[in-house]
XYZ file of C-alpha atoms in Angstrom:
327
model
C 22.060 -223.605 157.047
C 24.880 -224.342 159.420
C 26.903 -225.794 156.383
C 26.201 -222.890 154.519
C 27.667 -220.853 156.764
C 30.813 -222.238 157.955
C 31.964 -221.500 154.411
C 31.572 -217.566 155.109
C 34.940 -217.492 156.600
C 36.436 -218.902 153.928
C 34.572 -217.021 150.666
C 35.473 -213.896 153.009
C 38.955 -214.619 152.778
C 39.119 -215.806 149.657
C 37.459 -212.342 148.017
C 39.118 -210.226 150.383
C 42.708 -211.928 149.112
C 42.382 -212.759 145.907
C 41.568 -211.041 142.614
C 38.169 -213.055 142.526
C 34.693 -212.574 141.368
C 32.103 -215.185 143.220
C 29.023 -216.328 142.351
C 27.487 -218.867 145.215
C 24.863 -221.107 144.282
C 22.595 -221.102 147.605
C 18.796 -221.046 149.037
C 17.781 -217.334 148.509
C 17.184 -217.582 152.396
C 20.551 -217.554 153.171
C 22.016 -214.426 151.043
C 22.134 -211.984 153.952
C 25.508 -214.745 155.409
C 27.139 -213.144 152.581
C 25.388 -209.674 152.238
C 28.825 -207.791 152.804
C 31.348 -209.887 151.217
C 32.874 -207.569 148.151
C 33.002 -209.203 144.569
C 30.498 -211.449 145.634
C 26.201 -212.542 144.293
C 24.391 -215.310 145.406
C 22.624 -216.833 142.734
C 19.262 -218.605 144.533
C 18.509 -222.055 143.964
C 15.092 -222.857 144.086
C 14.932 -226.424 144.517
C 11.611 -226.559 145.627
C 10.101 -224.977 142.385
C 11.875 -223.790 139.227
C 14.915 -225.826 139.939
C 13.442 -229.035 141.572
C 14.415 -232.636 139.439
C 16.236 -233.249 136.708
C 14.861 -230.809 134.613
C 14.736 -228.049 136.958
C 18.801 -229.048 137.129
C 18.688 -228.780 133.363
C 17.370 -225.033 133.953
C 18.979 -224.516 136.343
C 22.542 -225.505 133.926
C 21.469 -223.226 131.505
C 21.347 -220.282 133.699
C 24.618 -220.839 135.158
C 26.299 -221.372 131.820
C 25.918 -218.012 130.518
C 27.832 -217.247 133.779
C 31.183 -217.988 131.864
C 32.966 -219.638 134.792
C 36.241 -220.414 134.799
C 36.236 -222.285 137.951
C 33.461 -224.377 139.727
C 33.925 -225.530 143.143
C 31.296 -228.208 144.766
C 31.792 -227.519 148.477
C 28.741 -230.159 149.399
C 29.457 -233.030 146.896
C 25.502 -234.444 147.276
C 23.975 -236.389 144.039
C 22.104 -232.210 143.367
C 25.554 -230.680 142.515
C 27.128 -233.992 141.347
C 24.160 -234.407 138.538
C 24.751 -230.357 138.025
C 28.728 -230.715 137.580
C 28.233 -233.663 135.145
C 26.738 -230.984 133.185
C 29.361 -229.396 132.822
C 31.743 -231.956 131.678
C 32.398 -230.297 128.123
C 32.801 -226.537 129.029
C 36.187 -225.384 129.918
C 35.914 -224.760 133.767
C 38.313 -226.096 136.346
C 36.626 -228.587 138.889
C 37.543 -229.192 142.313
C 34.992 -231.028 144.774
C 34.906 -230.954 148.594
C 36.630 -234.152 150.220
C 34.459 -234.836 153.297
C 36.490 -237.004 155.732
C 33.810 -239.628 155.473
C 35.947 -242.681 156.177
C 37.668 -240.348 158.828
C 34.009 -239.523 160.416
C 32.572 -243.498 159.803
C 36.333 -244.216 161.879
C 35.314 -241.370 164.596
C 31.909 -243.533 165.270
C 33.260 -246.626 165.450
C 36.634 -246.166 167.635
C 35.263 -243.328 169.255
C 36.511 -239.557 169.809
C 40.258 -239.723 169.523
C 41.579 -237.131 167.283
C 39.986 -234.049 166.337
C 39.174 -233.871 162.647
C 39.523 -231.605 160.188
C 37.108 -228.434 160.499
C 34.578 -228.072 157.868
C 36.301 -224.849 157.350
C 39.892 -225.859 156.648
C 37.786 -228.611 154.300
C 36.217 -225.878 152.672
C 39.354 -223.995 151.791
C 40.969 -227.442 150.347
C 38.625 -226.939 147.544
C 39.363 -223.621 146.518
C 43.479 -224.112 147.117
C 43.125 -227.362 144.738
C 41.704 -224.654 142.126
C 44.968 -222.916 142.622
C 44.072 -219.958 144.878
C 46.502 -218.969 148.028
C 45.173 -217.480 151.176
C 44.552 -217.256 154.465
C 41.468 -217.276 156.723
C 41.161 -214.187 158.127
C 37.593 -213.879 159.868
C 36.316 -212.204 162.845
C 32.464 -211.212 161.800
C 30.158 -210.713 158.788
C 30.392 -207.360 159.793
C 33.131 -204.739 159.923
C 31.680 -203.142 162.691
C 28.849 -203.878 165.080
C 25.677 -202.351 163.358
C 22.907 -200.409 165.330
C 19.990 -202.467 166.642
C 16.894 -201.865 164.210
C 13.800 -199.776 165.784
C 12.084 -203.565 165.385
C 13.905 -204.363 168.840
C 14.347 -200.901 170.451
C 10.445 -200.083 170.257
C 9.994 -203.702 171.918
C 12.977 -204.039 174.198
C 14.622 -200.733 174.561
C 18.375 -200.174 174.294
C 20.983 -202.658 175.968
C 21.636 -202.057 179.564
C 21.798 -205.429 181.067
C 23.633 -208.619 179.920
C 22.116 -209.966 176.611
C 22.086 -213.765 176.536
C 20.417 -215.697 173.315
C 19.127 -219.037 173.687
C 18.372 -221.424 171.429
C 16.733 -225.132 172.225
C 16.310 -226.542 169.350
C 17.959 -228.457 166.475
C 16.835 -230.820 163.697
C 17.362 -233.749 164.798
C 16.486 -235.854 168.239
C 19.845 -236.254 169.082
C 20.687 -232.942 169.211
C 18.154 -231.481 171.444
C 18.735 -230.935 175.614
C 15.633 -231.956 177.161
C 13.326 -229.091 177.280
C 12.187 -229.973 180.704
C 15.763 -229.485 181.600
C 16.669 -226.577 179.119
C 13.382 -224.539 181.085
C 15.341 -225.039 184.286
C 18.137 -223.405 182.605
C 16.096 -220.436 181.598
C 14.367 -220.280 184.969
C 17.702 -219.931 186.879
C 19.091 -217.636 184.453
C 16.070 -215.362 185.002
C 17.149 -215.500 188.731
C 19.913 -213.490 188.068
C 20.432 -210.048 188.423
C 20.965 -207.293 185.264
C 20.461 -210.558 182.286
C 17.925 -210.267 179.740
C 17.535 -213.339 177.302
C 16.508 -213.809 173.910
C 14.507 -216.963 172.915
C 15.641 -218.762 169.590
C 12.981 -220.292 167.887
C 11.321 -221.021 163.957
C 7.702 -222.973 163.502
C 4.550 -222.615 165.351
C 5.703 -225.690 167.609
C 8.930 -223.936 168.591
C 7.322 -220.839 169.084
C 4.662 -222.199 171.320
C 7.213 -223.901 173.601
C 9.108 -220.409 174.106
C 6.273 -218.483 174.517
C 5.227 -220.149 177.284
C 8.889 -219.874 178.980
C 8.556 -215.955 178.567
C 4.756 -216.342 180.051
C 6.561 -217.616 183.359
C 9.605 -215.688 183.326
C 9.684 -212.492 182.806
C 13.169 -211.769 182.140
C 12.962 -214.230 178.725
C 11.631 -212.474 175.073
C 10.838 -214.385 171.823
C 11.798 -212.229 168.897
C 8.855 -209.781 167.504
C 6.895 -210.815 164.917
C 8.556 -209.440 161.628
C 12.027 -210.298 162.271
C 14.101 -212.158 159.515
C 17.591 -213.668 159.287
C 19.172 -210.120 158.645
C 17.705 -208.664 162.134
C 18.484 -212.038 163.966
C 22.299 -211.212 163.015
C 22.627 -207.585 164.107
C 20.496 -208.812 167.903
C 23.086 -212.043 167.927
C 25.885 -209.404 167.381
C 25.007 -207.658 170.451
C 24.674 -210.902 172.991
C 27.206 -211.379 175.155
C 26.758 -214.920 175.216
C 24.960 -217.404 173.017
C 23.214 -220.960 173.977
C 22.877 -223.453 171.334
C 22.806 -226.647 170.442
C 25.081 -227.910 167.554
C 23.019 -226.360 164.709
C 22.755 -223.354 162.746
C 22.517 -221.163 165.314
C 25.633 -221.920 166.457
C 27.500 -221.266 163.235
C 24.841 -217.587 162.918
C 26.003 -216.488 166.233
C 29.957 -217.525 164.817
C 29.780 -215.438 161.981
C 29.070 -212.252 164.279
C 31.901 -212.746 166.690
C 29.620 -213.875 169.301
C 30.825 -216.425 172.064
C 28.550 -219.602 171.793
C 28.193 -221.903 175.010
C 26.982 -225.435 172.948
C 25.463 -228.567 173.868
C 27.222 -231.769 171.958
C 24.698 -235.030 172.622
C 24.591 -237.907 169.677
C 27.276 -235.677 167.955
C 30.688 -234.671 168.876
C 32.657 -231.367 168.264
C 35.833 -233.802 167.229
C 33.904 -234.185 163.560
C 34.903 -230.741 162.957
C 31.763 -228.896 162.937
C 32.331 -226.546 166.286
C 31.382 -223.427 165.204
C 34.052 -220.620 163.880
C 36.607 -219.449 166.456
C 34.607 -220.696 169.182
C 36.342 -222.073 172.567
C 36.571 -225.623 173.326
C 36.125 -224.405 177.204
C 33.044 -223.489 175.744
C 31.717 -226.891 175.037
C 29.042 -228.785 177.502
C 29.139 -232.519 176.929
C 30.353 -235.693 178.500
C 32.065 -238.955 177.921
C 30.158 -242.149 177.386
C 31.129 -245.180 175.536
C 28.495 -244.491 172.964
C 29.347 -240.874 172.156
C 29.206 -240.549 169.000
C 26.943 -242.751 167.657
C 26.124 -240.257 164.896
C 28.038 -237.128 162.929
C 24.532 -234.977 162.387
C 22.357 -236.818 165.407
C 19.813 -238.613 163.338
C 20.110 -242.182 164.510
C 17.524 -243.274 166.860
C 19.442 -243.415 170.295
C 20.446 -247.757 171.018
C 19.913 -247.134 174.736
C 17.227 -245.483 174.426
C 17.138 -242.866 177.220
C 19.603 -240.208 175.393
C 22.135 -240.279 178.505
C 24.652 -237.624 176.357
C 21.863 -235.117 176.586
C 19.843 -235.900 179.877
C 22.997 -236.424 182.368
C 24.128 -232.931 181.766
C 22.618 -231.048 184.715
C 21.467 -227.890 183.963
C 23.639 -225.994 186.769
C 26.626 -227.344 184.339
C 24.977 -224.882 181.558
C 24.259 -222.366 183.813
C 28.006 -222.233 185.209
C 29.077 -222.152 181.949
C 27.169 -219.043 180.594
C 27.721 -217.445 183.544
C 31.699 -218.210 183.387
C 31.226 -215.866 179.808
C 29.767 -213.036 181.716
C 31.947 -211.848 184.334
């Protein structure tokens, strides 16, 4: 998800700019990223059913061909859309595929953190400039102006008087995670202070039951209601003042509403070029160690074991931080 949508900015732009019609291939799940870009469908890959193997890819090139394209651009260059593009080979369509940085991000883990890399973004946009297309990002949110909160969150948590600050704990992989023994202390001093209400990030019965009992201690902390989908999640994450998050999607969500994001960096490190969009460096909570980073999307099992990048950052560091974004 958070690859999907670091290329909003850039399919923004580009229909915004140029005379352009767009058809992105994506998980029906994430359509409402692009809900208000003009001259723009999603066409939903079901990889999972109708789509899945090589003959769901077969399918799935027949019902892109009648599409007509005249350009194809593969902005995640995987074996799926290298198989699908080979398919392609004899119609008349313009390739360009997504160059990576791989030997760049293999360098970044081996010598360590000393240049920042290329933003997936700017990587993104390399694609579609290849295919001949000028333009500029221009991206501040998803939406043109902030939308009204739906009745789902008004009936349960009334209209916004205090300071709205989103948290969210959790990320796919080990690596990425701050200690939730540590990330409760956060939410328990938050809660301490005056006129802040937070919102609890979560997806899965195990996520959920870890939150729920944080908002069972402190009263000040809400999970959302039950009901709410990726659409609603936008319009509440457009109306935080502050966002917590590890480096995962909900970053890059809380990015494409304009929405200042405070982020943890563990295994991973922001220099690979995955911050989210527009957000401030001062924003970013991590620290040096000789180690960091051993991985570019936190899946490697940590070597020494204890996962110093995430457990030596205190939690008053966090706490500073998100405060710092409220005053």
């Amino acid at each position: 998800m958070g690859d999907v949508a670091m290329t909003v900015p850039v399919l923004s732009s580009l229909a915004k700019q140029c005379n352009v019609e767009i058809t992105v291939l994506t998980m029906k799940a994430f359509a409402p990223m692009f809900a208000n870009i003009p001259n723009l469908t999603v066409f939903p890959l079901d990889k999972k059913g109708k789509h899945k193997g090589f003959f769901g890819l077969l399918r799935l090139r027949h019902q892109l061909k009648k599409f007509n394209f005249d350009a194809i651009a593969d902005l995640h260059n995987v074996l799926r859309s290298q198989i699908l593009k080979s398919m392609f080979v004899f119609d008349e369509a313009e390739f360009a595929v997504i160059n990576k940085g791989r030997d760049e991000k293999r360098d970044l883990i081996t010598f360590g953190p000393t240049k920042q890399l290329k933003s997936s973004t700017e990587r993104y946009k390399e694609v579609f400039e290849e295919l001949g297309f000028t333009f500029n990002i221009e991206f501040d949110s998803i939406f043109d102006q902030k939308p009204k909160l739906p009745e789902i969150f008004t009936e349960v948590f009334g209209e916004k008087k205090e300071k709205w600050v989103g948290i969210a704990p959790f990320a796919k992989h080990t690596g990425k995670i701050y200690p939730l023994e540590k990330m409760e202390k956060v939410v328990a001093s938050l809660c301490l202070e005056p006129n802040i209400k937070l919102f609890l990030f979560g997806n899965g019965e195990e996520e959920m039951q870890i939150l729920s009992s944080w908002t069972s201690k402190y009263k000040s902390a809400h999970t959302m209601p039950d009901g709410v989908r990726l659409p609603e999640e936008l319009i509440l994450m457009s109306h935080l003042d502050v966002m917590l998050s590890m480096d995962s999607a909900n970053m890059h969500l809380a990015s494409l509403v304009g929405t200042p994001v405070v982020s943890i960096w563990g295994a991973t490190h922001p220099f690979a070029g995955f911050l989210g969009w527009k957000q401030s460096e001062e924003n970013i909570v991590q620290i040096d160690l000789a180690c960091r980073p051993c991985s570019i999307f936190g899946n490697v099992p940590c070597k020494r074991k204890d996962y110093a990048c995430l457990n030596w950052i205190e939690p008053e560091a966090i706490v500073s931080r998100i405060l710092k974004n409220l005053e």
